[in-house]
Coordinates of C-alpha atoms and ligand atoms in Angstrom, one line a residue:
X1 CA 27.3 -82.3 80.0
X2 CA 27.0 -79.8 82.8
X3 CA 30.0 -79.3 85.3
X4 CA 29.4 -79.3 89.0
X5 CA 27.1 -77.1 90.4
X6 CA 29.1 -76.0 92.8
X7 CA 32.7 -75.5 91.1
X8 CA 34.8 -72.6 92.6
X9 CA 32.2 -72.0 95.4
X10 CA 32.7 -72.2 99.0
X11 CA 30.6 -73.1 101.6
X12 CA 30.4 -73.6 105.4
X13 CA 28.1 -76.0 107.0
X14 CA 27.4 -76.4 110.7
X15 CA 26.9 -79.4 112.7
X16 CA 28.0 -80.9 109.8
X17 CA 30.6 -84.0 112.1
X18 CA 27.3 -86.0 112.2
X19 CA 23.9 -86.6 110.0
X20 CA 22.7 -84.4 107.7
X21 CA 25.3 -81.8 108.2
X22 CA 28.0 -84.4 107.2
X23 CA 26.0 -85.3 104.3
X24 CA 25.5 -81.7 102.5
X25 CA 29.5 -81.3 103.5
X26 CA 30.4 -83.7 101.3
X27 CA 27.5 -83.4 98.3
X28 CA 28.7 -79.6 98.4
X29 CA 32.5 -80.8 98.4
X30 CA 31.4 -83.5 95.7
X31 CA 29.5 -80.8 93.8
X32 CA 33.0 -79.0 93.5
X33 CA 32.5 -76.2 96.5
X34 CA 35.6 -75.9 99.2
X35 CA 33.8 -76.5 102.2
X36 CA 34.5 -75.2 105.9
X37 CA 33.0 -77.3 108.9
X38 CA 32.2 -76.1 112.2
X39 CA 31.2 -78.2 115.1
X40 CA 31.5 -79.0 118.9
X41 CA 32.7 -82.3 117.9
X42 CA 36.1 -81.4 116.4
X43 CA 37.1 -84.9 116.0
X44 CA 33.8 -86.0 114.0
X45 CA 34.5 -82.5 111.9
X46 CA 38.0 -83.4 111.1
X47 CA 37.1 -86.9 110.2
X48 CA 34.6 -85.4 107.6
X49 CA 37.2 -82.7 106.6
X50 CA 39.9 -86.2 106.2
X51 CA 36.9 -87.9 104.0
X52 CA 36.9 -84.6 101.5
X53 CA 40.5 -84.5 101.4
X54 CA 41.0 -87.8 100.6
X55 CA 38.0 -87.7 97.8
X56 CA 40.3 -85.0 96.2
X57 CA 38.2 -82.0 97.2
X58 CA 39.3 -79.4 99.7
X59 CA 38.1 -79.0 103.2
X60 CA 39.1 -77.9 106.6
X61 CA 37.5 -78.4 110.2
X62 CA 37.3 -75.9 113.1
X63 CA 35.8 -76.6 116.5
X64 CA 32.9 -74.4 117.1
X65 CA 30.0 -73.4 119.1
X66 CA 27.5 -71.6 116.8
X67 CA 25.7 -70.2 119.7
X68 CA 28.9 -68.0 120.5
X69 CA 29.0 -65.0 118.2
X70 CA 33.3 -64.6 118.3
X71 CA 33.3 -68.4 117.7
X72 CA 31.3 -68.6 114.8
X73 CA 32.5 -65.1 113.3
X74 CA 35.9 -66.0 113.6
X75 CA 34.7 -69.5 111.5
X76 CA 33.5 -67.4 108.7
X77 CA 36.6 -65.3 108.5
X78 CA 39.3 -68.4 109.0
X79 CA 37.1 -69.7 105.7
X80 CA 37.0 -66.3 103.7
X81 CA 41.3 -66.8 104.7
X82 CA 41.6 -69.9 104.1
X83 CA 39.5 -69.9 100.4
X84 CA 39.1 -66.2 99.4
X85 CA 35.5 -65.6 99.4
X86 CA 32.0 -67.4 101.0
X87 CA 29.3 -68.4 98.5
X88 CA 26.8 -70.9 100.9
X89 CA 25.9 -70.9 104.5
X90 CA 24.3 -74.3 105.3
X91 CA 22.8 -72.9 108.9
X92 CA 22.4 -76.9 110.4
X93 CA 23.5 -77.2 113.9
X94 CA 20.7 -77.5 116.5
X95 CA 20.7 -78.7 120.2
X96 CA 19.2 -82.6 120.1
X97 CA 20.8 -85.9 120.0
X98 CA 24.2 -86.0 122.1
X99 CA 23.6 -82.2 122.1
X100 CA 20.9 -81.6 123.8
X101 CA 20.8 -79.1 126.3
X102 CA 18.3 -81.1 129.0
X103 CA 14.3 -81.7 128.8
X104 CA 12.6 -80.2 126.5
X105 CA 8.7 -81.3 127.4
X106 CA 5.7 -79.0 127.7
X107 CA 5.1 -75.5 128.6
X108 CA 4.5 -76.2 132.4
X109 CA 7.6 -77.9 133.1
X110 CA 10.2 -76.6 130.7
X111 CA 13.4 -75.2 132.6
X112 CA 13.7 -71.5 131.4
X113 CA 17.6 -72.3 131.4
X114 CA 17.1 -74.8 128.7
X115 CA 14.5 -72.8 126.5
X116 CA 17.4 -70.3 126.5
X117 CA 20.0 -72.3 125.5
X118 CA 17.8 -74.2 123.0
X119 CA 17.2 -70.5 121.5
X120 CA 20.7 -69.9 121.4
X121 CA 21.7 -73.1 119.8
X122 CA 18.9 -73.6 117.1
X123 CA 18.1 -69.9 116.6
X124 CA 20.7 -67.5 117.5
X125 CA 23.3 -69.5 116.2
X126 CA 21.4 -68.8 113.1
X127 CA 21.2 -65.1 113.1
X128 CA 24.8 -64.5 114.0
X129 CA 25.8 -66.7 111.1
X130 CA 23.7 -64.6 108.6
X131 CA 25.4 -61.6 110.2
X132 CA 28.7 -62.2 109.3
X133 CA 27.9 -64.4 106.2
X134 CA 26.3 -61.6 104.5
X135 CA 28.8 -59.1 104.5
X136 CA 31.1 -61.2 103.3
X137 CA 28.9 -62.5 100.5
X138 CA 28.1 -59.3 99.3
X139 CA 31.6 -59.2 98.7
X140 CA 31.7 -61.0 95.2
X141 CA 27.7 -59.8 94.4
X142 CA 25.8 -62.0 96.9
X143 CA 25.3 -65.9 97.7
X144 CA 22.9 -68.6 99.1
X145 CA 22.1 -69.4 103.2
X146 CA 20.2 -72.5 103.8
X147 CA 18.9 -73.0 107.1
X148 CA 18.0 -76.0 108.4
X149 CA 14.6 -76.1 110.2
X150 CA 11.8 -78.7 110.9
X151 CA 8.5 -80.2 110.4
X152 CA 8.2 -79.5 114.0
X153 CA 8.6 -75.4 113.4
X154 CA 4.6 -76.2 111.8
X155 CA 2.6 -78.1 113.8
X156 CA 1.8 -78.4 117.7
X157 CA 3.1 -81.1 119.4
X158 CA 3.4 -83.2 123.3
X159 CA 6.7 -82.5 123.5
X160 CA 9.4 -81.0 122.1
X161 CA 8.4 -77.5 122.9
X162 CA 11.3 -75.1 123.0
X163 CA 12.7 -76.9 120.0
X164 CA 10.1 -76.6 118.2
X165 CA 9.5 -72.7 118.6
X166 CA 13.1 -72.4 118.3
X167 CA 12.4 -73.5 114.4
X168 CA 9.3 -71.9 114.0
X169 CA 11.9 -68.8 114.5
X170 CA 14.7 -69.9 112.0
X171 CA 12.0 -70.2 109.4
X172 CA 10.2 -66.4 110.2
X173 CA 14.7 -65.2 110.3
X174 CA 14.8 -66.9 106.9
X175 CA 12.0 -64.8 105.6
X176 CA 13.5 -61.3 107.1
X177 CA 17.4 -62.7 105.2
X178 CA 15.8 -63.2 102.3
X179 CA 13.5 -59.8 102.2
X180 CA 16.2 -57.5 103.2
X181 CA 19.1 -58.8 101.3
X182 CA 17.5 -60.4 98.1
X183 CA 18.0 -57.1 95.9
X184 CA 21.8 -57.5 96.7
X185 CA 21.9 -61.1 95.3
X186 CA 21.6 -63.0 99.0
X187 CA 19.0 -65.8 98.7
X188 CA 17.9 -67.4 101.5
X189 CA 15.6 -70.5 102.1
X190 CA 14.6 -73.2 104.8
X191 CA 14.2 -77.1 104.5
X192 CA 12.1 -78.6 107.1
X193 CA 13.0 -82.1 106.9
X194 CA 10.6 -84.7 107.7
X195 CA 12.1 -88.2 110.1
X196 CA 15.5 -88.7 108.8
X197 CA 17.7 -91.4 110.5
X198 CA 20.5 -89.6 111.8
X199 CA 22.6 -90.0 115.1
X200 CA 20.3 -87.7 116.6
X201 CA 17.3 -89.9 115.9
X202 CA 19.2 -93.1 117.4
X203 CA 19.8 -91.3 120.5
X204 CA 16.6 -89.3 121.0
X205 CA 13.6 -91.8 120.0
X206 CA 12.5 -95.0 120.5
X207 CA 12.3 -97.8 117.9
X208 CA 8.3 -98.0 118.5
X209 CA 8.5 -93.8 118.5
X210 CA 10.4 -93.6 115.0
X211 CA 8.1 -96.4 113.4
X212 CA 5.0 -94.7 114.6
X213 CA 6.1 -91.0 113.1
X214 CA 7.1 -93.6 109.7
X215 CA 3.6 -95.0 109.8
X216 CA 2.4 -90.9 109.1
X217 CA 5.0 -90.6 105.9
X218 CA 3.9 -91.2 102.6
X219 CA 7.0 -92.5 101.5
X220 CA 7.6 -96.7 102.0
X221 CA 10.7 -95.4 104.2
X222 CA 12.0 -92.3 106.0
X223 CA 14.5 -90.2 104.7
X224 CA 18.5 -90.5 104.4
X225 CA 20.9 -87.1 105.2
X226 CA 21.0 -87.7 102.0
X227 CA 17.9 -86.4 100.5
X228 CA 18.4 -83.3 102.4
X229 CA 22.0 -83.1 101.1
X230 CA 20.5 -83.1 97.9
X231 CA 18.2 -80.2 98.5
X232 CA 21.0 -77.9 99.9
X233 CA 22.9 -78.6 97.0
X234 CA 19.8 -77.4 94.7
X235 CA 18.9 -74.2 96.8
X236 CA 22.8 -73.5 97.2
X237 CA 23.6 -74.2 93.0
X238 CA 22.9 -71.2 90.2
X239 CA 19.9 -73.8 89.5
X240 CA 18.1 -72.2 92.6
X241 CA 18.4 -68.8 91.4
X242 CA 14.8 -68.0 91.5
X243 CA 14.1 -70.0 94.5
X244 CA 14.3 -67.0 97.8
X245 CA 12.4 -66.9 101.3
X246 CA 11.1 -70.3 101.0
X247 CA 10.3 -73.0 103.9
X248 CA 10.6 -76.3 101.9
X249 CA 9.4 -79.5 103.2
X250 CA 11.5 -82.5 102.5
X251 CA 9.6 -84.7 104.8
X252 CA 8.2 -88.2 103.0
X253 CA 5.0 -86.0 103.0
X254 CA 4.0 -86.3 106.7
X255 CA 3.1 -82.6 106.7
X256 CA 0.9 -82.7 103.8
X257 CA -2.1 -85.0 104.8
X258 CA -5.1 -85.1 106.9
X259 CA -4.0 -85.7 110.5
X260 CA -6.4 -89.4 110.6
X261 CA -4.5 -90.5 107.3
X262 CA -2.9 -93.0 109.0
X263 CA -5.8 -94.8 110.4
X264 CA -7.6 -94.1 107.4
X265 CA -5.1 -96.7 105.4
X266 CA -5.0 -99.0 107.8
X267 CA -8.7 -99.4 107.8
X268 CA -9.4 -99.1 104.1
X269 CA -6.4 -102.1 104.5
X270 CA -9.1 -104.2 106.3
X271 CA -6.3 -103.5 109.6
X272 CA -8.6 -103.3 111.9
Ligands
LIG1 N1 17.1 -86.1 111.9 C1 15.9 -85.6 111.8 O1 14.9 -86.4 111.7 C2 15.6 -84.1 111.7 C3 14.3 -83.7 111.5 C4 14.1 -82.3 111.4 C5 15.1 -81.4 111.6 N2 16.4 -81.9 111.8 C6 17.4 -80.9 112.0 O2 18.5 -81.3 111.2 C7 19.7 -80.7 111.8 C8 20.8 -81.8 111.9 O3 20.3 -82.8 112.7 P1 20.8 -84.3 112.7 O4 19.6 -85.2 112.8 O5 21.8 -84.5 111.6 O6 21.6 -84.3 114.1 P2 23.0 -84.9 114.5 O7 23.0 -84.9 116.0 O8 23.4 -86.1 113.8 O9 24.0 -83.7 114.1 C9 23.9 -82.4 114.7 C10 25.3 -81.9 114.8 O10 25.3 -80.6 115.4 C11 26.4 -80.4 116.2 N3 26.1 -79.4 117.2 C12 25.3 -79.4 118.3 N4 25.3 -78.3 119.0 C13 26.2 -77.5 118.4 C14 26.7 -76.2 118.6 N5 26.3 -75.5 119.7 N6 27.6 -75.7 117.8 C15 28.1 -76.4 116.7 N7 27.7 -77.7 116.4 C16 26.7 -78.2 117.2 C17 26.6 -81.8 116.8 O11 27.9 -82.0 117.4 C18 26.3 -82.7 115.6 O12 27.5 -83.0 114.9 C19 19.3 -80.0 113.0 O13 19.1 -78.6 112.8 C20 18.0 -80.7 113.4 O14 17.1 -79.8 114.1 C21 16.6 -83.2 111.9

């Protein structure tokens, strides 16, 4: 039987006090990886940290902004202190649930103070983790970034509109990381996740909202941190080797069909 993928790795994931980021903490920690969690919320990171320890696997929590290039630099070195090297970069943090920056609506009326902060949250935060990461993982012959983007990054929307370009950009960043350091052993890869019920979700949509995106899944349900956990694991694992530059779509398939597939079933269902 195969060990864990992740045994004698180390990894940091951001945003990782809440949803999905907590989730791929602890799959990387359960997958054997010491992981290192930076978030605003420094109590919801140490209680993820505690939940790690306690599982037997080793973890520590630091309160950070990853839109603040000594803050999050300083992260990656306390870890590379702390554990001795940095394999995985989960890039996961964005602006949205309790931490979002203000409204985010269309073109016309979108505050120019909040499309820069949304940039610097979602996608700056990302580039000046891959800038320090990388030197570092080139270090012991290379390692594995994932960012976390969105189905949003792909298609146009009502709403939504700084957030959504700010993705659009992790996933054209992801590209460049994987182009330019691939040859030294850095892979580098996105996951656009489809409606996953996080905090975030709870706070930021509706209940008729979140069961109308549903209605446009393939999947019966919509998905768990979990399943993205379980992708980060993948791309971050040995078992991803070949796997570089790629925006992956974990999303119940609601980017793959023809935009009327939802009234389509319901008619063919003799709905209406
Ligand atoms: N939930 C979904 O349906 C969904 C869909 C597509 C993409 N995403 C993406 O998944 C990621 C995680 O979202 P989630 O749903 O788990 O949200 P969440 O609100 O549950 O978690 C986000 C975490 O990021 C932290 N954070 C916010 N700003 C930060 C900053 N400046 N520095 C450090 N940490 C910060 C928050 O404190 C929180 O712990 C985000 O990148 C989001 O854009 C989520």
């Amino acid at each position: 039987m195969p060990g864990p993928l992740l045994e004698g790795r180390v990894a940091i994931v951001t945003g990782a006090a809440s949803g999905i980021g907590r989730a791929s903490a602890l799959r990387l920690a359960r997958e054997g990886a010491k992981v290192a969690i930076g978030d605003i919320d420094v109590h919801g990171a140490t209680a993820v940290a505690d939940e790690i320890d306690s599982a037997g696997g080793a973890a520590f929590a630091r309160e950070t902004d990853v839109s603040d290039e000594i803050a999050f630099r300083s992260l990656i070195e306390a870890t590379c202190d702390r554990f001795g090297q940095l394999d995985v970069l989960h890039n996961n943090a964005a602006a949205l649930g309790n931490a979002r920056v203000g409204e985010d609506e269309t073109v016309t009326t979108l505050d120019v103070d909040v499309w820069d902060r949304t940039m610097a949250i979602n996608t700056r935060s990302v580039m000046i983790g891959c800038k320090h990461a990388i030197p570092r993982m080139l270090e012991t012959g290379g390692g594995s970034i994932v960012n976390t983007s969105s189905g949003a990054a792909i298609l146009g929307g009502l709403s939504g509109t700084a957030y959504a370009i700010s993705k659009a950009a992790v996933n054209a960043l992801t590209q460049y990381v994987a182009t330019q350091y691939g040859k030294q052993g850095i892979r580098c890869n996105a996951i656009m996740p489809g409606l996953i019920m996080t905090p975030a979700v709870e706070v930021g949509l509706t209940p008729p909202v979140v069961d109308m995106i549903l209605d446009h899944h393939m999947t019966p349900e919509a998905g768990r941190p979990e399943d993205i956990a379980a992708m980060v694991a993948f791309l971050a694992s040995d078992e991803a080797r070949y796997v570089t530059g790629q925006l992956i779509r974990v999303d119940g398939g609601i980017t793959s069909h023809a935009p009327t597939y939802a009234d389509l079933r319901r008619m063919m269902n003799g709905e209406r």
